[in-house]
Structure formats: structure tokens, C-alpha cells
PDB file of C-alpha atoms in Angstrom:
ATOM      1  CA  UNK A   2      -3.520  17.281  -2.447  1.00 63.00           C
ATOM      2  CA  UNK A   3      -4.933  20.518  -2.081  1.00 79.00           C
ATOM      3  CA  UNK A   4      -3.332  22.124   0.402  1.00 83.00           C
ATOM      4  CA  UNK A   5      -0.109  22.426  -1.628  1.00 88.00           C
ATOM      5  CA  UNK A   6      -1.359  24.060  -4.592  1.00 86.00           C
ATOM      6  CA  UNK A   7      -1.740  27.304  -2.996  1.00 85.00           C
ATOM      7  CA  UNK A   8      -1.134  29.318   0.512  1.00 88.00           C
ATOM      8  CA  UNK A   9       1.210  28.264   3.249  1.00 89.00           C
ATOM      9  CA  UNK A  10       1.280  24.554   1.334  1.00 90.00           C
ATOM     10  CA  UNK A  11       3.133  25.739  -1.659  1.00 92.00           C
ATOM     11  CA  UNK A  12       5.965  25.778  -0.101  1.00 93.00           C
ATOM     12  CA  UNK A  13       5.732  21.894   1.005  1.00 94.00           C
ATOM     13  CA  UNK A  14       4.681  20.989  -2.507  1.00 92.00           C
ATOM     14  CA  UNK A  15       8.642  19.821  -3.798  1.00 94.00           C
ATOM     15  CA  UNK A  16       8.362  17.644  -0.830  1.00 94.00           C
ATOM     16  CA  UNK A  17       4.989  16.317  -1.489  1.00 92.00           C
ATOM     17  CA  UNK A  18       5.860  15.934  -5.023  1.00 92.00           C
ATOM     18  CA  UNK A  19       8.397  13.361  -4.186  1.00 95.00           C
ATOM     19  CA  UNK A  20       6.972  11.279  -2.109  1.00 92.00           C
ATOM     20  CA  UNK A  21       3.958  10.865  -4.492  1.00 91.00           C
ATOM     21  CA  UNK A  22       7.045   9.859  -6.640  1.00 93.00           C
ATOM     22  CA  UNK A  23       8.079   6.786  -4.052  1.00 94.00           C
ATOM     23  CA  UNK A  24       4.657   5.904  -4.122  1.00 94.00           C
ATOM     24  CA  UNK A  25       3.826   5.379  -7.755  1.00 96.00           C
ATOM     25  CA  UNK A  26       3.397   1.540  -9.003  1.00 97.00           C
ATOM     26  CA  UNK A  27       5.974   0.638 -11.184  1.00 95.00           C
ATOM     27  CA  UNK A  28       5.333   0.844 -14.992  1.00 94.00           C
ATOM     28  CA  UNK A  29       6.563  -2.694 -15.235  1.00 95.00           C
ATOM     29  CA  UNK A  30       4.275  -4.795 -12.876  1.00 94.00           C
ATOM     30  CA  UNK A  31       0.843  -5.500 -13.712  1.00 95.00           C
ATOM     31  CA  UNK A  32      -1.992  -3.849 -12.198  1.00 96.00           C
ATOM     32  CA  UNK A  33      -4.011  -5.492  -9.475  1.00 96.00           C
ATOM     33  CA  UNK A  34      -6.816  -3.220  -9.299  1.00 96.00           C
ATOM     34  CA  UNK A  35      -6.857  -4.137  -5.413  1.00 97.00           C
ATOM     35  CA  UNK A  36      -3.873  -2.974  -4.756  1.00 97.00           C
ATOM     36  CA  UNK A  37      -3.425   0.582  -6.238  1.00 97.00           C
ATOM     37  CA  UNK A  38      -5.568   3.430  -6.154  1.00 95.00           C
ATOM     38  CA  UNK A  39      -5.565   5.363  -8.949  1.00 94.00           C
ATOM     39  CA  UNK A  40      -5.530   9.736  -9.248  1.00 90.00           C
ATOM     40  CA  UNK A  41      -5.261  11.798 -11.996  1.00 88.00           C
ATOM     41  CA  UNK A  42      -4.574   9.017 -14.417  1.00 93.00           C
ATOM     42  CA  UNK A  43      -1.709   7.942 -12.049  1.00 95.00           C
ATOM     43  CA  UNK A  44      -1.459   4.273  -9.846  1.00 97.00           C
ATOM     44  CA  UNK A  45       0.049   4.769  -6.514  1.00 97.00           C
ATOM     45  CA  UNK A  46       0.707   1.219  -4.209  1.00 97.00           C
ATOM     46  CA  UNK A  47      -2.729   1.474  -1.563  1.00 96.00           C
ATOM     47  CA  UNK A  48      -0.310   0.085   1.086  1.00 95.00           C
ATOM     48  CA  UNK A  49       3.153   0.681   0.856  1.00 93.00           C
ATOM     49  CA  UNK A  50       5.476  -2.407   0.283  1.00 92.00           C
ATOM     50  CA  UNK A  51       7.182  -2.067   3.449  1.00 92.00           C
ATOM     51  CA  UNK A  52       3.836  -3.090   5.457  1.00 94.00           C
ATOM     52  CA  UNK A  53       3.596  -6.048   3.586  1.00 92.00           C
ATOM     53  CA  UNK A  54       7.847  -6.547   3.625  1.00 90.00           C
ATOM     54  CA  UNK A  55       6.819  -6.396   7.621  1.00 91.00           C
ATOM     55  CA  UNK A  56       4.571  -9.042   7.706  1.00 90.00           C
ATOM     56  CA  UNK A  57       6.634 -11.235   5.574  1.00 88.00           C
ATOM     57  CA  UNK A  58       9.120 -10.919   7.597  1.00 88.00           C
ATOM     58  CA  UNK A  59       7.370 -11.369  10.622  1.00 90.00           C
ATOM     59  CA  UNK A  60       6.328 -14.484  10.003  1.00 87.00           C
ATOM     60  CA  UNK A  61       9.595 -15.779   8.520  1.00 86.00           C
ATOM     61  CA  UNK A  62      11.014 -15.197  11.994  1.00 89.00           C
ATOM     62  CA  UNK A  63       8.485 -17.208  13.296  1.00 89.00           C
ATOM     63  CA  UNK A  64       6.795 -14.391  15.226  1.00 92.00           C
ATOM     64  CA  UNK A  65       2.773 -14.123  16.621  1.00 92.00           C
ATOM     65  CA  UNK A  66       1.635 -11.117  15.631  1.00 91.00           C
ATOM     66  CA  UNK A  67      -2.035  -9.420  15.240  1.00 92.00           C
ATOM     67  CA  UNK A  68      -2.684  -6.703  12.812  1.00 89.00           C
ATOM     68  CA  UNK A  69      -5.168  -4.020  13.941  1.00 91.00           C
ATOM     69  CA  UNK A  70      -6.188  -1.500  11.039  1.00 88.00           C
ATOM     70  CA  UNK A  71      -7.593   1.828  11.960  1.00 86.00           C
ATOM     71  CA  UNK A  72      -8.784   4.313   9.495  1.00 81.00           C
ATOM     72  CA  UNK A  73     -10.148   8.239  10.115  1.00 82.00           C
ATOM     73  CA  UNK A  74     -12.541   7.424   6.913  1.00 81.00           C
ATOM     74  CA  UNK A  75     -13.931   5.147   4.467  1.00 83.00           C
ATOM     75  CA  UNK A  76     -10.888   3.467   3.728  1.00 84.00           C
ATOM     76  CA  UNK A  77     -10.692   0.479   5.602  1.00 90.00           C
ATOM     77  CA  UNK A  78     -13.054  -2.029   2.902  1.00 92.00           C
ATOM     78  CA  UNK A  79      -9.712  -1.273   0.304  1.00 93.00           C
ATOM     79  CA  UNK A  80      -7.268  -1.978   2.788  1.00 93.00           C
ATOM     80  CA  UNK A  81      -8.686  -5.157   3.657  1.00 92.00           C
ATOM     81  CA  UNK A  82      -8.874  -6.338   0.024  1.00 94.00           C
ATOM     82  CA  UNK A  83      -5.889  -5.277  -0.519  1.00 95.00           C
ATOM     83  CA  UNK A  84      -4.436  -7.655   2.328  1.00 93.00           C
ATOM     84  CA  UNK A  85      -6.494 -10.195   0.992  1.00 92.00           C
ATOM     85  CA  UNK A  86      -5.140 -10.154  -2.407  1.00 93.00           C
ATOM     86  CA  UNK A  87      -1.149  -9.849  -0.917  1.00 92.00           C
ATOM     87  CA  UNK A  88      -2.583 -13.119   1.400  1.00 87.00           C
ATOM     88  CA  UNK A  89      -3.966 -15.145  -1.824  1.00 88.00           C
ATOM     89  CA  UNK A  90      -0.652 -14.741  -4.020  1.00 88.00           C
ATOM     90  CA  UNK A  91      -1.985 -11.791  -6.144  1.00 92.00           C
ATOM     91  CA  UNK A  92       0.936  -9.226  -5.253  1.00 93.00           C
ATOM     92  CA  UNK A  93       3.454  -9.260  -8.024  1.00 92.00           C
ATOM     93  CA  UNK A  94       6.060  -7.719  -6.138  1.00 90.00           C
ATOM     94  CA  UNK A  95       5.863 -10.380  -3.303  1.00 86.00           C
ATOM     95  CA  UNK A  96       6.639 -13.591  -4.580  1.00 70.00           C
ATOM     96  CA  UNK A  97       7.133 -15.730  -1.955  1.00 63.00           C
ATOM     97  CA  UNK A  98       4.074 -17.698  -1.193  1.00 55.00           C
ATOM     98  CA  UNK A  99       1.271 -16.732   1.763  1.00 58.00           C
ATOM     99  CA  UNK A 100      -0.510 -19.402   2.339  1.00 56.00           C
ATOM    100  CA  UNK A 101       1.002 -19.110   5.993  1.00 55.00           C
ATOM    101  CA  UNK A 102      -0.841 -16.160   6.509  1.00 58.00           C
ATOM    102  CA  UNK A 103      -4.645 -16.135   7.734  1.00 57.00           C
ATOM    103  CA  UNK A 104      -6.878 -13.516   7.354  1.00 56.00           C
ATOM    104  CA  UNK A 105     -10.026 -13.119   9.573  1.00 54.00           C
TER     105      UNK A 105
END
């Protein structure tokens, strides 16, 4: 977030702004603390709905598939619970049912 407050990033920061906008959890749907990650006060989706849209539709279609998750940090123990929590029903914005999908 930084790097568009000042220098050469300022002029990004229009850009930034809006996709921070696309990214924000709707005031509307409840909070499932493993799915957001909160900043300055704000809730932004941890994994964007179209990942989990893609596995959903995936397996609809009948398709093997293997995630692999790679991370440059720390951030991989969030990610997985927030899989785990889309796989066990606790997504409010997904509400078709997961049992058909198997986490390991």
C-alpha cells in the first residue's frame, strides 16, 4: 500500500484505489473471520470469489483437478482456512453445497 502514497506510485494510486474497491466484502454478508482480512478498519475477500467460482465450476463439469497454492510469505496458513471454511459450507456467497470437495 505504500508505494502509492508517494513517488513514482502516486500516479498508480486511482488505479489501486479501485481495485481495493472490487475487493471489499460486501456490507450485506456476514463476516467469516476466515475469509476476509481486515486493513484500516476495512474487510477485503482473502481469496477472490472467482477462485472459488473456479472450483465450483470445475467440479460441476465433472473435471479432476489438483490445487497447488504457492505463497512468497506467510500467507499460506489463511489461505488454507479459508478453503476450508468455502469446503465446510461457511461461505455466504457460495451457496451451493461442498461436500463434493476434499481437502487434504
Amino acid at each position: 500500500r505504500k508505494w502509492v502514497n508517494s513517488g513514482i506510485g502516486q500516479i498508480f494510486r486511482p488505479v489501486f484505489n479501485d481495485l481495493c474497491s472490487h475487493l471489499t466484502w460486501p456490507d450485506d454478508v456476514p463476516v467469516v473471520p476466515e475469509l476476509v482480512v481486515q486493513e484500516d478498519g476495512v474487510n477485503y475477500h482473502l481469496l477472490v470469489p472467482s477462485f472459488f467460482n473456479l472450483i465450483v465450476r470445475l467440479k460441476l463439469q465433472g473435471r479432476a483437478f489438483n490445487l497447488v497454492l504457492r505463497t512468497m510469505g506467510s500467507d499460506l496458513d489463511p489461505v488454507g482456512r479459508a478453503i476450508d471454511a468455502f469446503c465446510n459450507e461457511k461461505h455466504p456467497l457460495f451457496a451451493e453445497p461442498m461436500k463434493f470437495v476434499t481437502t487434504t
